[in-house]
Every structure is written in C-alpha cells, then in structure tokens.
Short mmCIF file of C-alpha atoms in Angstrom, two decimals:
data_model
loop_
_atom_site.label_atom_id
_atom_site.label_comp_id
_atom_site.label_asym_id
_atom_site.label_seq_id
_atom_site.Cartn_x
_atom_site.Cartn_y
_atom_site.Cartn_z
CA LYS A 1 123.12 102.40 85.54
CA ALA A 2 120.16 104.58 85.40
CA GLY A 3 117.72 104.04 88.40
CA VAL A 4 113.90 103.65 88.54
CA THR A 5 112.24 106.58 86.89
CA GLN A 6 108.68 107.73 87.72
CA THR A 7 106.92 110.44 86.14
CA PRO A 8 105.30 112.97 86.63
CA ARG A 9 106.73 113.75 90.30
CA TYR A 10 103.79 115.74 91.26
CA LEU A 11 100.16 115.91 90.31
CA ILE A 12 97.04 117.80 91.29
CA LYS A 13 93.71 116.42 90.27
CA THR A 14 90.12 117.01 90.94
CA ARG A 15 87.64 114.34 92.48
CA GLY A 16 86.14 112.33 89.83
CA GLN A 17 88.96 112.70 87.26
CA GLN A 18 91.40 109.95 86.43
CA VAL A 19 95.10 109.81 86.48
CA THR A 20 97.94 107.87 84.84
CA LEU A 21 101.40 107.42 86.38
CA SER A 22 104.37 105.99 84.66
CA CYS A 23 107.37 103.88 85.87
CA SER A 24 110.45 102.82 83.95
CA PRO A 25 112.38 100.07 85.79
CA ILE A 26 116.14 99.65 85.86
CA SER A 27 117.45 98.26 82.46
CA GLY A 28 117.11 94.58 82.59
CA HIS A 29 114.55 94.29 85.28
CA ARG A 30 111.25 92.74 84.23
CA SER A 31 109.30 93.17 87.44
CA VAL A 32 107.53 96.34 88.49
CA SER A 33 105.47 96.74 91.57
CA TRP A 34 103.41 99.65 92.84
CA TYR A 35 102.85 100.80 96.31
CA GLN A 36 100.65 103.50 97.80
CA GLN A 37 102.06 105.49 100.95
CA THR A 38 99.77 107.53 103.25
CA PRO A 39 100.32 108.81 106.72
CA GLY A 40 97.32 106.76 107.96
CA GLN A 41 97.76 103.41 106.21
CA GLY A 42 101.58 103.43 105.59
CA LEU A 43 103.04 101.64 102.57
CA GLN A 44 100.48 99.23 100.87
CA PHE A 45 101.04 96.99 97.98
CA LEU A 46 99.04 97.69 94.79
CA PHE A 47 100.02 95.16 92.27
CA GLU A 48 102.99 93.67 90.47
CA TYR A 49 103.68 93.22 86.81
CA PHE A 50 106.18 90.77 85.29
CA SER A 51 106.76 90.33 81.64
CA GLU A 52 103.67 92.17 80.81
CA THR A 53 101.45 90.04 83.01
CA GLN A 54 99.88 91.03 86.38
CA ARG A 55 101.33 88.56 88.87
CA ASN A 56 100.09 89.75 92.25
CA LYS A 57 97.37 92.21 93.28
CA GLY A 58 96.80 94.02 96.62
CA ASN A 59 93.51 94.84 98.24
CA PHE A 60 92.49 97.91 96.38
CA PRO A 61 89.35 98.65 94.46
CA GLY A 62 88.99 98.12 90.80
CA ARG A 63 89.54 101.96 90.22
CA PHE A 64 93.02 101.15 90.53
CA SER A 65 94.60 99.31 87.41
CA GLY A 66 97.84 98.88 85.74
CA ARG A 67 99.66 97.38 82.79
CA GLN A 68 103.21 96.67 81.56
CA PHE A 69 104.71 97.27 78.31
CA SER A 70 106.99 95.00 76.40
CA ASN A 71 109.98 97.22 77.31
CA SER A 72 108.93 96.59 81.01
CA ARG A 73 107.80 100.06 81.57
CA SER A 74 104.66 100.20 83.53
CA GLU A 75 101.60 102.50 83.95
CA MET A 76 99.13 102.79 86.78
CA ASN A 77 95.76 104.28 86.28
CA VAL A 78 93.31 105.62 88.89
CA SER A 79 89.74 106.26 87.86
CA THR A 80 87.13 108.39 89.46
CA LEU A 81 89.55 109.87 91.91
CA GLU A 82 88.61 110.30 95.63
CA LEU A 83 90.19 112.62 98.17
CA GLY A 84 91.51 109.55 99.86
CA ASP A 85 93.55 108.59 96.82
CA SER A 86 95.95 111.48 97.74
CA ALA A 87 99.35 109.84 98.46
CA LEU A 88 102.91 109.07 97.32
CA TYR A 89 102.80 106.39 94.78
CA LEU A 90 105.96 104.40 94.55
CA CYS A 91 107.06 101.95 91.95
CA ALA A 92 109.77 99.28 92.53
CA SER A 93 111.87 97.59 89.96
CA GLY A 94 113.02 93.92 90.67
CA GLY A 95 115.24 91.35 88.89
CA THR A 96 114.04 87.99 87.84
CA ARG A 97 114.95 86.33 91.17
CA GLY A 98 112.57 88.67 93.05
CA ASP A 99 115.32 89.37 95.65
CA GLN A 100 115.88 93.12 94.62
CA ALA A 101 113.38 95.98 95.01
CA PHE A 102 114.65 99.44 94.23
CA PHE A 103 112.11 102.26 94.35
CA GLY A 104 111.71 105.27 92.25
CA GLN A 105 111.40 108.89 93.39
CA GLY A 106 107.58 108.46 93.59
CA THR A 107 104.70 110.47 92.31
CA ARG A 108 102.88 112.65 94.77
CA LEU A 109 99.24 112.81 93.94
CA THR A 110 97.00 115.36 95.44
CA VAL A 111 93.21 115.17 94.94
CA VAL A 112 91.22 118.22 95.63
CA GLU B 1 98.30 86.60 106.24
CA LEU B 2 101.79 88.09 106.56
CA LYS B 3 102.12 91.04 108.95
CA VAL B 4 105.15 92.93 109.80
CA GLU B 5 105.58 94.97 112.99
CA GLN B 6 108.45 97.27 113.96
CA ASN B 7 109.40 98.74 117.29
CA PRO B 8 109.94 101.26 118.46
CA LEU B 9 107.98 103.51 116.26
CA PHE B 10 109.75 106.60 117.42
CA LEU B 11 113.20 106.78 118.77
CA SER B 12 115.05 109.91 119.77
CA MET B 13 118.76 109.41 120.75
CA GLN B 14 121.99 111.10 121.36
CA GLU B 15 124.87 111.07 118.71
CA GLY B 16 127.49 108.54 119.80
CA LYS B 17 124.90 105.96 121.30
CA ASN B 18 123.94 102.56 120.02
CA TYR B 19 120.59 101.32 119.57
CA THR B 20 118.51 98.73 117.81
CA ILE B 21 115.22 98.63 115.80
CA TYR B 22 113.26 95.37 115.82
CA CYS B 23 111.19 93.84 113.02
CA ASN B 24 108.84 90.93 113.60
CA TYR B 25 106.95 89.17 110.91
CA SER B 26 104.09 86.79 111.44
CA THR B 27 104.57 84.07 108.84
CA THR B 28 107.32 82.47 106.66
CA SER B 29 109.05 84.85 104.43
CA ASP B 30 112.00 84.17 102.00
CA ARG B 31 113.57 87.67 102.33
CA LEU B 32 113.64 90.84 104.48
CA TYR B 33 114.44 94.27 103.33
CA TRP B 34 115.41 97.40 105.11
CA TYR B 35 114.95 100.87 103.69
CA ARG B 36 115.63 104.40 104.68
CA GLN B 37 113.28 107.19 103.90
CA ASP B 38 114.05 110.96 104.37
CA PRO B 39 111.07 113.43 104.66
CA GLY B 40 109.22 113.85 101.34
CA LYS B 41 111.63 111.49 99.43
CA SER B 42 111.54 107.79 98.29
CA LEU B 43 112.78 104.69 99.79
CA GLU B 44 116.54 104.03 99.82
CA SER B 45 117.45 100.42 99.75
CA LEU B 46 119.83 99.47 102.70
CA PHE B 47 119.88 95.82 103.04
CA VAL B 48 118.18 92.53 101.76
CA LEU B 49 118.64 89.53 103.99
CA LEU B 50 117.93 86.20 102.39
CA SER B 51 118.81 83.32 104.81
CA ASN B 52 118.72 82.56 108.48
CA GLY B 53 121.71 84.01 110.29
CA ALA B 54 122.32 86.59 107.50
CA VAL B 55 124.14 89.62 108.66
CA LYS B 56 124.99 92.64 106.63
CA GLN B 57 126.89 95.83 107.60
CA GLU B 58 127.16 99.19 105.82
CA GLY B 59 128.99 101.96 107.85
CA ARG B 60 127.27 102.45 111.22
CA LEU B 61 124.22 100.23 110.32
CA MET B 62 124.12 96.51 110.72
CA ALA B 63 121.17 94.20 109.91
CA SER B 64 120.56 90.64 110.85
CA LEU B 65 117.95 87.90 110.33
CA ASP B 66 116.69 85.11 112.50
CA THR B 67 114.07 83.18 110.34
CA LYS B 68 113.17 80.87 113.26
CA ALA B 69 112.21 83.70 115.51
CA ARG B 70 110.76 85.75 112.47
CA LEU B 71 112.92 88.60 113.58
CA SER B 72 115.21 90.98 111.99
CA THR B 73 117.20 93.87 113.70
CA LEU B 74 118.83 97.00 112.44
CA HIS B 75 121.53 98.05 114.79
CA ILE B 76 122.95 101.56 114.88
CA THR B 77 126.44 102.13 116.15
CA ALA B 78 127.74 105.35 117.48
CA ALA B 79 124.82 107.25 115.83
CA VAL B 80 125.44 110.37 113.90
CA HIS B 81 122.97 113.18 113.03
CA ASP B 82 123.05 112.12 109.32
CA LEU B 83 121.23 108.89 110.24
CA SER B 84 118.08 110.86 111.29
CA ALA B 85 115.32 109.26 108.95
CA THR B 86 112.51 106.90 108.97
CA TYR B 87 113.49 103.23 108.70
CA PHE B 88 111.27 100.50 107.18
CA CYS B 89 111.47 96.80 107.12
CA ALA B 90 109.57 94.81 104.52
CA ALA B 91 109.11 91.03 104.21
CA GLY B 92 108.49 89.32 100.82
CA GLN B 93 105.00 87.72 100.85
CA ILE B 94 105.47 85.27 97.98
CA GLN B 95 108.71 83.53 97.05
CA GLY B 96 110.25 85.15 93.99
CA ALA B 97 107.67 87.77 93.63
CA GLN B 98 107.82 91.47 94.49
CA LYS B 99 104.88 91.59 96.85
CA LEU B 100 106.39 93.27 99.95
CA VAL B 101 104.58 93.79 103.34
CA PHE B 102 106.01 96.87 105.16
CA GLY B 103 106.12 97.54 108.76
CA GLN B 104 104.91 100.90 110.31
CA GLY B 105 108.30 102.44 110.11
CA THR B 106 110.64 103.73 112.85
CA ARG B 107 111.16 107.55 112.98
CA LEU B 108 114.69 107.99 114.26
CA THR B 109 115.88 111.29 115.43
CA ILE B 110 119.47 111.81 116.38
CA ASN B 111 120.29 114.76 118.48
CA PRO B 112 123.71 116.29 118.77
#
C-alpha cells in the first residue's frame, strides 16, 4: 500500500513569491491535514480537508490556503512568502474514523 | 484550548537502561498518538491510543494512556542506540477529526 506522497521535497523561493505544495494521501483516505514544523514553534496545525471541504483551520494568516480535489489529493498554497515561512511542511493522511494520521516525507521550504 | 506538554525535552541515556517519557494534555481528547522523528525526516507513526488504560507495545517501546489523569507515557526498555531520535506525542483536539496538537518533542540520545 503506497504511503503519503508529498511533492516537491525541497523548494527555495524568494520573499514575496507564492508557492504550491502537493499531498497525495493513502488510497482510500479522505482526510488530509497540513502542519508546519519550525525549530521555534514546533509542529503547528494549518488546516484539514475532508471530502473536498475544509473541516478545520489553525491560527495562520490568510496567506496560507488549501484545497482538496475529488481524488483526495490536496494542495497548500502560501502567497506573499515571508522569511518566517521557511519550514518543513508535513501533510497527514487519515481514514474516515479520524483515528489514523500517517505523515508524508514533507516539503522543506526555504524562503530567501 | 488543548495544550500538550512533554517531559523531559532532552534525555541522554546509556544503552541497556530503561526510561519513560511523559505526555500531559490539558483537556479531554479522544486519542493520543506517539511519533518518532529522525533528523531531517518526517514523522513515523508509533502508536495510537484510543481509550483509558490502553497499552500498546512494539519491540522495546511501550505506550500507555490514562485519560483520567490526562497522561500518556512512552516507556523504553533496555535502550539501544538505534532508538536515538526525537519523540512526539500528539492529542486529537476534535473528535473524529484530524486536528492534532503536538507536544514539544523529546530528543532522546542513547549512548553506547
């Protein structure tokens, strides 16, 4: 069974640019959630999508957005990048019962 | 607001010794996860605990949950160097949803 796939693995962007990250969940999983990991703030929840609808949202500015497609793949977009957005972005795939959370390899974003 | 605290944050121990990592959470949660993270890598799922008194074991690691005390423990038996990593606990904030609140992580170093 294939795991959670995130692309790209690494990104370098310039301040002010925007970026789109992709996450393909485990086959059959309909929930995709996104997390930001930084040395200073640790792991923080961004948002969760379930059946193409945003079900929960964390405390991040509106520059962070996402969506989910009918095949459960999800994308996360960050606009007007700031240096502080440099982080490891992780997505997690979950089943319908909400008791599973398997993480992808992450996308390491560096903003210069 | 759900908060999760781990202790200790840093742990250095000798091979062959036993130790316990503690995870306290502040409000009711319907599930508790433990993850392992190696440097530069993603989160590897270790255990998910769903009910009071739940105990799960895999190799030298054993996790337990006391929902009344809002406490989970990760016990390491006869530690070996390969268990060196950062260990995170996370609690589910909303029943059935994938919104997890993470602890700060415990950086475990096992010395030969």
